[in-house]
PDB file of C-alpha atoms in Angstrom:
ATOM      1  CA  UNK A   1     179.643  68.833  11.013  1.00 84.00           C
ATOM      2  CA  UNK A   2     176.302  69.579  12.756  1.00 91.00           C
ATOM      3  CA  UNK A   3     175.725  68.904  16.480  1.00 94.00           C
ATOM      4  CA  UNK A   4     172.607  66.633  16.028  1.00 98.00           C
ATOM      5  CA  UNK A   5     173.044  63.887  13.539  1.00 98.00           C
ATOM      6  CA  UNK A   6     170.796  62.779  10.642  1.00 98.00           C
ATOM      7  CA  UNK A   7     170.834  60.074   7.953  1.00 98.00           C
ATOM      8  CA  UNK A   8     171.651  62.146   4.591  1.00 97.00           C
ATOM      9  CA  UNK A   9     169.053  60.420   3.367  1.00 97.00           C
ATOM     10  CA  UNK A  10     166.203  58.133   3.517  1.00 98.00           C
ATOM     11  CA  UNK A  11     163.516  56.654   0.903  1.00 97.00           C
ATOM     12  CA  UNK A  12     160.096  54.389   0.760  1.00 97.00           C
ATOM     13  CA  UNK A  13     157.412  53.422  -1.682  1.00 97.00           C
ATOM     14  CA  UNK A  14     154.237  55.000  -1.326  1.00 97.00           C
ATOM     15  CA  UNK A  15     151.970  53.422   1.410  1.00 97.00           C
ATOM     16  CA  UNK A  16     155.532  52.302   3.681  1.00 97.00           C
ATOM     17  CA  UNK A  17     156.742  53.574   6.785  1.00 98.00           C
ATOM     18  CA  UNK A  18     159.844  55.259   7.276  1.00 98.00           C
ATOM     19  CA  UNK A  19     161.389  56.739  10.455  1.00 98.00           C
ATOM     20  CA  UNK A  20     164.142  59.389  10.122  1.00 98.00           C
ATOM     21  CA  UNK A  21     166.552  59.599  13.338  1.00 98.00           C
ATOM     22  CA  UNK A  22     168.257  62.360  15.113  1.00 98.00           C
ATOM     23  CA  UNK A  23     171.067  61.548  17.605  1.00 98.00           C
ATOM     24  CA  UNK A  24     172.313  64.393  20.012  1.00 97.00           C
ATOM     25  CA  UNK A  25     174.045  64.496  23.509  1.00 97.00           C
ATOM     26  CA  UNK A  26     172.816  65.498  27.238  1.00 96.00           C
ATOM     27  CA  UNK A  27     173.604  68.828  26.279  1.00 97.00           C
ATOM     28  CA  UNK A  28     170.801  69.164  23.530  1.00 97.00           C
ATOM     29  CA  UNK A  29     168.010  66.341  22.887  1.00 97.00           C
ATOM     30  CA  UNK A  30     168.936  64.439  26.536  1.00 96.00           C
ATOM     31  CA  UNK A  31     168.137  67.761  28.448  1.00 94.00           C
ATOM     32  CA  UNK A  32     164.823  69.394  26.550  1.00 95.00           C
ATOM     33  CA  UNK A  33     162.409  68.905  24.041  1.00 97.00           C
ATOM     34  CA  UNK A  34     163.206  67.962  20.177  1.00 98.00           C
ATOM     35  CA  UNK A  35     161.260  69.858  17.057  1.00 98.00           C
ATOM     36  CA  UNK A  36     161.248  68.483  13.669  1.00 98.00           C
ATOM     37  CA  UNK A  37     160.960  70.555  10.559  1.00 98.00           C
ATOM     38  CA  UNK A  38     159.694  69.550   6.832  1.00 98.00           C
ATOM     39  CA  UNK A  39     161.250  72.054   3.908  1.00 98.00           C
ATOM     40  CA  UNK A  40     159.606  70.990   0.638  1.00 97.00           C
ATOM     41  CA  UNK A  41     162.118  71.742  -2.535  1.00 94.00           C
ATOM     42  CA  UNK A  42     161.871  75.768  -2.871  1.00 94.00           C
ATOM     43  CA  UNK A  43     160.182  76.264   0.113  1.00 97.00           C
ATOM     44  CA  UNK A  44     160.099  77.995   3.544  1.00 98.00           C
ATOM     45  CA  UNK A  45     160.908  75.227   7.059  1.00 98.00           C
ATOM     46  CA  UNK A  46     157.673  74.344   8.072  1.00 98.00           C
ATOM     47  CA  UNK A  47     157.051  72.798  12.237  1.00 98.00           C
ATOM     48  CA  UNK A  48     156.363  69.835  11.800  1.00 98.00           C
ATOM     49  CA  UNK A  49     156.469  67.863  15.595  1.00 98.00           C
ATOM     50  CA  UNK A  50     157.413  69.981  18.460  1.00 98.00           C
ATOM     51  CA  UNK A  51     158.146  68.788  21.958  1.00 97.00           C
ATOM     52  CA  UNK A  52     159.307  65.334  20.983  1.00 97.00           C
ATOM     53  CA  UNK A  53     156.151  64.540  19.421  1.00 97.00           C
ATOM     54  CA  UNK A  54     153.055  67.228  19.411  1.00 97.00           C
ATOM     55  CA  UNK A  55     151.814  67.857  16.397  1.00 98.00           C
ATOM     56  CA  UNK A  56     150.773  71.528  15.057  1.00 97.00           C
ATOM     57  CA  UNK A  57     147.136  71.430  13.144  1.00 96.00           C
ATOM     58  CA  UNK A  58     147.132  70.836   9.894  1.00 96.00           C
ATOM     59  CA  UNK A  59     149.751  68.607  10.137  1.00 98.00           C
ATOM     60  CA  UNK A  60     148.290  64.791   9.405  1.00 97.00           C
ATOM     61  CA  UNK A  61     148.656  62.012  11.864  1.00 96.00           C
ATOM     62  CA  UNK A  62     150.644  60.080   9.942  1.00 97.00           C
ATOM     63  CA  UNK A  63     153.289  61.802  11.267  1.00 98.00           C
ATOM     64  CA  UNK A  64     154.776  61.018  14.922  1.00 98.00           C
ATOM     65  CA  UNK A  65     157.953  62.244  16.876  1.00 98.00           C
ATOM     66  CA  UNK A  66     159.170  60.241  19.941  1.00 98.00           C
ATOM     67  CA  UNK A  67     162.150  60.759  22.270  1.00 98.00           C
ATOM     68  CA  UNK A  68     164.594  58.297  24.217  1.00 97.00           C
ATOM     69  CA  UNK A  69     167.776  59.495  25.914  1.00 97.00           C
ATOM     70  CA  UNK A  70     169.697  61.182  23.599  1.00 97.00           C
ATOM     71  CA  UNK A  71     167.798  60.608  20.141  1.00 98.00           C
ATOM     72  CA  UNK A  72     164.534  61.195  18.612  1.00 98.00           C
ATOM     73  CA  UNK A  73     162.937  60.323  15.917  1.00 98.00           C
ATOM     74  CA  UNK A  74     160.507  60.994  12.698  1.00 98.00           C
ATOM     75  CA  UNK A  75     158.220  58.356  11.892  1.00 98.00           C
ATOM     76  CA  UNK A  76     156.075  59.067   9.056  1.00 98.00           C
ATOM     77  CA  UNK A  77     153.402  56.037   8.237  1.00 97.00           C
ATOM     78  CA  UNK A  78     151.170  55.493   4.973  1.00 97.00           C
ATOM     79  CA  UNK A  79     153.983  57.255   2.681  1.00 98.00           C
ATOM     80  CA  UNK A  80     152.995  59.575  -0.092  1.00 97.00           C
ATOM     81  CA  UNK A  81     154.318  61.380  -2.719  1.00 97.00           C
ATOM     82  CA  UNK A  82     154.356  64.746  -1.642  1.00 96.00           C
ATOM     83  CA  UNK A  83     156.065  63.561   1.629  1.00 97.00           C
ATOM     84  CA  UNK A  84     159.653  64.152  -0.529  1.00 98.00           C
ATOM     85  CA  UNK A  85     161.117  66.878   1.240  1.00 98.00           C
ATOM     86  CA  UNK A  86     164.128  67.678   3.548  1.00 98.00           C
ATOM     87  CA  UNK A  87     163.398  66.776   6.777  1.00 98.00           C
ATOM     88  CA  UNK A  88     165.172  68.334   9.903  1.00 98.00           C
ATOM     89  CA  UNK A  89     165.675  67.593  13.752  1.00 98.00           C
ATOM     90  CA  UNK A  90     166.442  70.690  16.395  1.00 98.00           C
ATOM     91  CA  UNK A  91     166.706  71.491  20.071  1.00 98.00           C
ATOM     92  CA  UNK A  92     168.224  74.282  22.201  1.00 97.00           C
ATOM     93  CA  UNK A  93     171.516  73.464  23.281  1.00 97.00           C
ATOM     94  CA  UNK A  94     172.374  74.211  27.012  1.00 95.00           C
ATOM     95  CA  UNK A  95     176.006  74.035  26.733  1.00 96.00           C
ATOM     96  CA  UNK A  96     176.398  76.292  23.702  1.00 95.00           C
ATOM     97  CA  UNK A  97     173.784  78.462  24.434  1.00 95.00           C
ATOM     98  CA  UNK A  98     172.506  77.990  20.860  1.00 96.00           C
ATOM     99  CA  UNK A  99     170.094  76.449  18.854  1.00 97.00           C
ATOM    100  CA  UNK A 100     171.743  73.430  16.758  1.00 97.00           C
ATOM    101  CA  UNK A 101     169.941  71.650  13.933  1.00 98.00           C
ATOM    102  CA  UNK A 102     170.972  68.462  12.175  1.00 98.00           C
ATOM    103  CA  UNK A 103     172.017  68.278   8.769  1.00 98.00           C
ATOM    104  CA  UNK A 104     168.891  66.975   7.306  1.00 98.00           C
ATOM    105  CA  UNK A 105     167.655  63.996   5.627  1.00 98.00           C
ATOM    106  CA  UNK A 106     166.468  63.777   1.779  1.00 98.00           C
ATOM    107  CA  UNK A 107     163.625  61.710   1.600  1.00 98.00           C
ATOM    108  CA  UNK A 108     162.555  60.048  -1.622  1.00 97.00           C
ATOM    109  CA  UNK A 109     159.454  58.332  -2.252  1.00 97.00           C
ATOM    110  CA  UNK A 110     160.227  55.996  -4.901  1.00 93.00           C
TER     111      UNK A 110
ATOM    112  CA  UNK B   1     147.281  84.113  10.475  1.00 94.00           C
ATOM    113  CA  UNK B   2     150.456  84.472  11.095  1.00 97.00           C
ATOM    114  CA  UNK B   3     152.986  86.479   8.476  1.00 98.00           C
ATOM    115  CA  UNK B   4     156.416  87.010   8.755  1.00 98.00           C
ATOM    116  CA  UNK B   5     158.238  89.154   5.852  1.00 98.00           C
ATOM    117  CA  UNK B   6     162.102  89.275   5.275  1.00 98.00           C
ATOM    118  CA  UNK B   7     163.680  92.358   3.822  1.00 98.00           C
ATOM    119  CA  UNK B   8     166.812  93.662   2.486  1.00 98.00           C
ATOM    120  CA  UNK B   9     168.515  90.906   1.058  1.00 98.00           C
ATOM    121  CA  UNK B  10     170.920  92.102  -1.812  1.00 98.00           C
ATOM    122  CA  UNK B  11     174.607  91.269  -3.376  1.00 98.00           C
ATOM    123  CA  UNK B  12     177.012  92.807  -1.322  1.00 98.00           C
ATOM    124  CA  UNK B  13     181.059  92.980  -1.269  1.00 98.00           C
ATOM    125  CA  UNK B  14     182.949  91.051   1.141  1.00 98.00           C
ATOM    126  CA  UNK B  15     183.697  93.272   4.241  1.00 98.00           C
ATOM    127  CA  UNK B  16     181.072  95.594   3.503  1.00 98.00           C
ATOM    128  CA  UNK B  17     177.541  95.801   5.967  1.00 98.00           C
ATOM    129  CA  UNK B  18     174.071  94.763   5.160  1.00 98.00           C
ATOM    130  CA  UNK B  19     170.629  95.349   7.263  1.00 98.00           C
ATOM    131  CA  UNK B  20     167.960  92.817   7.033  1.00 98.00           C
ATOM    132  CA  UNK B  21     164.305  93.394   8.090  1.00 98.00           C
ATOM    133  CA  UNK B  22     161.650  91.183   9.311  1.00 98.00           C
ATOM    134  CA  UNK B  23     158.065  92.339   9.440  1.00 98.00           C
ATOM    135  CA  UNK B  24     155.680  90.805  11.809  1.00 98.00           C
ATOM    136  CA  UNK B  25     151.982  90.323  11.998  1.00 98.00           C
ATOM    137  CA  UNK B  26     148.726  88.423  13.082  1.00 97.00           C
ATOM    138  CA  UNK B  27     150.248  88.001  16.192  1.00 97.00           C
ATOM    139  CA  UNK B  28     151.312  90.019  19.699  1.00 97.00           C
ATOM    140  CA  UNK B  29     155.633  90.459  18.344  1.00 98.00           C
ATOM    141  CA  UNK B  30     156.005  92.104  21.918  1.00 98.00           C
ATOM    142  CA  UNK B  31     154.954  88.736  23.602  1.00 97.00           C
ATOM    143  CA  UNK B  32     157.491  86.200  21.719  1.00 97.00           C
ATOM    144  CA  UNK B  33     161.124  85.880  21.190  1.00 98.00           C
ATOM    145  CA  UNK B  34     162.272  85.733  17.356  1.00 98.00           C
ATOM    146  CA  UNK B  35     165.138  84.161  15.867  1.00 98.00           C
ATOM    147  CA  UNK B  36     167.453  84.377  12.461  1.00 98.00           C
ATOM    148  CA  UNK B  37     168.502  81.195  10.409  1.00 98.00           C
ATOM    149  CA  UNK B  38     170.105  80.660   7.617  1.00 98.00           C
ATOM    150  CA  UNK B  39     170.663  78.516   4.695  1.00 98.00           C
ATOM    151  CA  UNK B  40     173.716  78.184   1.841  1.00 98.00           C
ATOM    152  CA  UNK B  41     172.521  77.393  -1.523  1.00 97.00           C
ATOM    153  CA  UNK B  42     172.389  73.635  -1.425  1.00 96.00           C
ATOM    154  CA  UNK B  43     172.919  73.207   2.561  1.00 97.00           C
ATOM    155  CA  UNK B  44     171.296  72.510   5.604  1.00 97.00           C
ATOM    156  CA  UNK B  45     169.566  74.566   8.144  1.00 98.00           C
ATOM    157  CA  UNK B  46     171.902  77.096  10.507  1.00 98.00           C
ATOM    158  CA  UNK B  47     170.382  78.807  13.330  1.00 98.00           C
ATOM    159  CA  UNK B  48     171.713  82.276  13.675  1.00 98.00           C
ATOM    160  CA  UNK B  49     170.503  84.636  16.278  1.00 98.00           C
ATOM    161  CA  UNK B  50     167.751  84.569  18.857  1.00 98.00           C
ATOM    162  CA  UNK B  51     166.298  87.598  20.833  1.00 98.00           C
ATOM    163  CA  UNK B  52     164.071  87.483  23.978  1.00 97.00           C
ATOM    164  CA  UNK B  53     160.413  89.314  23.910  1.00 97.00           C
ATOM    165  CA  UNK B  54     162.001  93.102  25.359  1.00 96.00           C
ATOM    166  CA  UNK B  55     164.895  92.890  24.003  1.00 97.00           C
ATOM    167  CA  UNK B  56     166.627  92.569  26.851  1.00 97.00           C
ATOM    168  CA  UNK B  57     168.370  89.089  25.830  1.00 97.00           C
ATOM    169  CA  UNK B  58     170.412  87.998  22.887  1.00 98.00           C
ATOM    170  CA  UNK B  59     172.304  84.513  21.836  1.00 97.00           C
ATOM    171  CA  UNK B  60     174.039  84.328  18.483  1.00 97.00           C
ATOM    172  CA  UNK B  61     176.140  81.009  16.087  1.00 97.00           C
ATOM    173  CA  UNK B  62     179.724  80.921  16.917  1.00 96.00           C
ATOM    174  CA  UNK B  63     180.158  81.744  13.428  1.00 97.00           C
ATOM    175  CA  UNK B  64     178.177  85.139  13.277  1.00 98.00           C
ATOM    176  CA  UNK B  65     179.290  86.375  16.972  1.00 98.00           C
ATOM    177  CA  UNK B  66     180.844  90.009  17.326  1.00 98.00           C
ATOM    178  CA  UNK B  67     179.736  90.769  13.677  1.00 98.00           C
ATOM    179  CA  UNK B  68     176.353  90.111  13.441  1.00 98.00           C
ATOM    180  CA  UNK B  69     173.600  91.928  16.054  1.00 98.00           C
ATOM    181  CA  UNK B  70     169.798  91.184  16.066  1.00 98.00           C
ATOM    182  CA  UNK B  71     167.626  93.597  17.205  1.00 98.00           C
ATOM    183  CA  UNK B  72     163.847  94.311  17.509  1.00 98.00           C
ATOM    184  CA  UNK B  73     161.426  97.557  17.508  1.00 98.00           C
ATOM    185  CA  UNK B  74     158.332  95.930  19.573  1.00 98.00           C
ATOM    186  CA  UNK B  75     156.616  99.745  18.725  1.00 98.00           C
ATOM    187  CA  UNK B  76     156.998  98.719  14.763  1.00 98.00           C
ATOM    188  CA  UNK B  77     156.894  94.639  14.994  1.00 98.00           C
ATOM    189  CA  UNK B  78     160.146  94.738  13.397  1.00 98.00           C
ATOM    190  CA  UNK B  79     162.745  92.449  13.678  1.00 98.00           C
ATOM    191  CA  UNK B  80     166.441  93.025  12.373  1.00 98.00           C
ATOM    192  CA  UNK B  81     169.653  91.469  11.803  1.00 98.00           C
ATOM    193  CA  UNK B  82     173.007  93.603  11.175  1.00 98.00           C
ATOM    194  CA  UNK B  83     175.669  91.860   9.564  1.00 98.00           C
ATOM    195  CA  UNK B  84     178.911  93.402   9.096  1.00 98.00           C
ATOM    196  CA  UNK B  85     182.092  92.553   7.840  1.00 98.00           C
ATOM    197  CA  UNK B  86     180.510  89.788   5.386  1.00 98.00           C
ATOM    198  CA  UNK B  87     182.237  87.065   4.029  1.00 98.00           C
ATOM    199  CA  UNK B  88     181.493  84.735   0.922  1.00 98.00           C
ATOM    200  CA  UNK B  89     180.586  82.029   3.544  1.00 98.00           C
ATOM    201  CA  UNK B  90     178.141  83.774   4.875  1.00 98.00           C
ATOM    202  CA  UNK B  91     175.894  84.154   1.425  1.00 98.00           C
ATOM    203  CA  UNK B  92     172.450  82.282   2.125  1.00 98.00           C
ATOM    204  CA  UNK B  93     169.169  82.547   2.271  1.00 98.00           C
ATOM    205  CA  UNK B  94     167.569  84.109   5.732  1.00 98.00           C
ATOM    206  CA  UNK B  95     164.809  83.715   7.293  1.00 98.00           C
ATOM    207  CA  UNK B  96     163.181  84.996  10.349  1.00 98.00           C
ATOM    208  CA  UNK B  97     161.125  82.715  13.053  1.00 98.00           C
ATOM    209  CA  UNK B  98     159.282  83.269  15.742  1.00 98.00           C
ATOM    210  CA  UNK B  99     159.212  81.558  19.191  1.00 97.00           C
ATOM    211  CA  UNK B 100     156.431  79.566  20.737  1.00 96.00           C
ATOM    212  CA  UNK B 101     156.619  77.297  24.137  1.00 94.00           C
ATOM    213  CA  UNK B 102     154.909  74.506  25.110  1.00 93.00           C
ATOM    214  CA  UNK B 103     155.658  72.647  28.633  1.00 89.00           C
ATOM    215  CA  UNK B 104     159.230  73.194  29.778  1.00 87.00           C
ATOM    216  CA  UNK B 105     160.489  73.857  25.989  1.00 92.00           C
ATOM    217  CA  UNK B 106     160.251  75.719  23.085  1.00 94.00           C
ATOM    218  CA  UNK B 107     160.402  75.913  19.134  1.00 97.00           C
ATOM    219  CA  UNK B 108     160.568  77.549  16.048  1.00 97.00           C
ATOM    220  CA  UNK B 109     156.976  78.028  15.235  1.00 97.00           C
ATOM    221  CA  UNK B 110     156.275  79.749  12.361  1.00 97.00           C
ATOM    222  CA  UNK B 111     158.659  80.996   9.055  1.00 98.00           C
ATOM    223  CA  UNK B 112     158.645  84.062   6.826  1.00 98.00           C
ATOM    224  CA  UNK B 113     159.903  83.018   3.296  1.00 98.00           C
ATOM    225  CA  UNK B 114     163.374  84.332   3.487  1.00 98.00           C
ATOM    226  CA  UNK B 115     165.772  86.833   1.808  1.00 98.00           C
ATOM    227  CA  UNK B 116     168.920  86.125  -0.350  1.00 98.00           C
ATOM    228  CA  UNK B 117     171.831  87.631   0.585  1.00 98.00           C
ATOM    229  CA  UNK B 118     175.070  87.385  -1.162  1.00 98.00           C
ATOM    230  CA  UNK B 119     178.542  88.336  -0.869  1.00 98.00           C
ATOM    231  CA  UNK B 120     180.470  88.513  -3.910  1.00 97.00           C
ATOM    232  CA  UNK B 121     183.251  90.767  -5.099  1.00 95.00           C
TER     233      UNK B 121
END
């Protein structure tokens, strides 16, 4: 059972917009910044947002992070194929003195 | 660019001791802390270990803590990760990340490509 929570999965068709979310507690995503990762299948975690919703370059705009409260979330607009990957939310967490990621979400362009 | 190397993966027996290696460069190693995750064949993302710039702090996973010890030679930009006392559960992939800020946070920044280690009788 991870600390932050994620969908198990999530899918679109090419062109759609899909938002992944990422629910945590005052101890985690309500007290600092959230960082989203994208692993493609056989790959190394790459950043993909950091602090809630910078994005590193390289990374295209169609992909946007935002914060409220005690969630976050992915958004990722004008879906394509090579956007199938595992997708995952993570934040220091002040009360375990430990990173904690969420499970991940499987995202399928259909 | 950036390149982060993991070494010393292997198939070990339960209860026996592995060392894994991380080799840093196209960056200043000294300046940034580095962390240890891991990931089970077929599994999510679990963050292991994290060690401050000198050294001088350390955090570990409730499920590594008093076995595991991560270390760093600033003079080599090395980073390493002692696991004793292995246990089938503990067989994953590893990888080794280093630690950028921005504002009053920070993140995972960038990802060597990770080393298998398993624990099999």
């Amino acid at each position: 059972q991870s600390v932050l929570t994620q969908p198990p999965s999530a899918s679109g068709t090419p062109g759609q917009r899909v938002t992944i979310s990422c629910s945590g507690s005052s101890s985690n995503i309500g007290g600092t910044t959230v960082n989203w990762y994208q692993q493609l299948p056989g790959t190394a975690p790459k950043l993909l947002i950091y602090s809630n919703n910078q994005r590193p370059s390289g990374v295209p705009d169609r992909f946007s992070g935002s914060k409220s409260g005690t969630s976050a979330s992915l958004a990722i607009s004008g879906l394509q194929s090579e956007d199938e990957a595992d997708y995952y939310c993570a934040a220091w967490d002040n009360s375990l003195n430990a990173w904690v990621f969420g499970g991940g979400t499987k995202l399928t362009v259909l | 660019q950036v390149q982060l190397v993991e070494s010393g993966g292997g198939v070990v027996q339960p209860g026996r001791s592995l060392r894994l290696s991380c080799a840093a460069s196209g960056f200043t190693f000294s300046s940034y802390g580095m962390h240890w995750v891991r990931q089970a064949p077929g599994k999510g993302l679990e963050w292991v270990a994290i060690i401050s710039s000198d050294g001088s702090n350390k955090f570990y996973a409730d499920s590594v803590k008093g076995r595991f010890t991560i270390s760093r030679d600033n003079s080599k930009n090395t980073l390493y990760l002692q696991m004793n006392s292995l246990r089938a559960e503990d067989t994953a992939v590893y990888y080794c990340a280093n630690e950028n800020y921005y504002g009053s946070g920070s993140y995972l920044d960038y990802w060597g490509q990770g080393t298998l280690v398993t624990v099999s009788s």
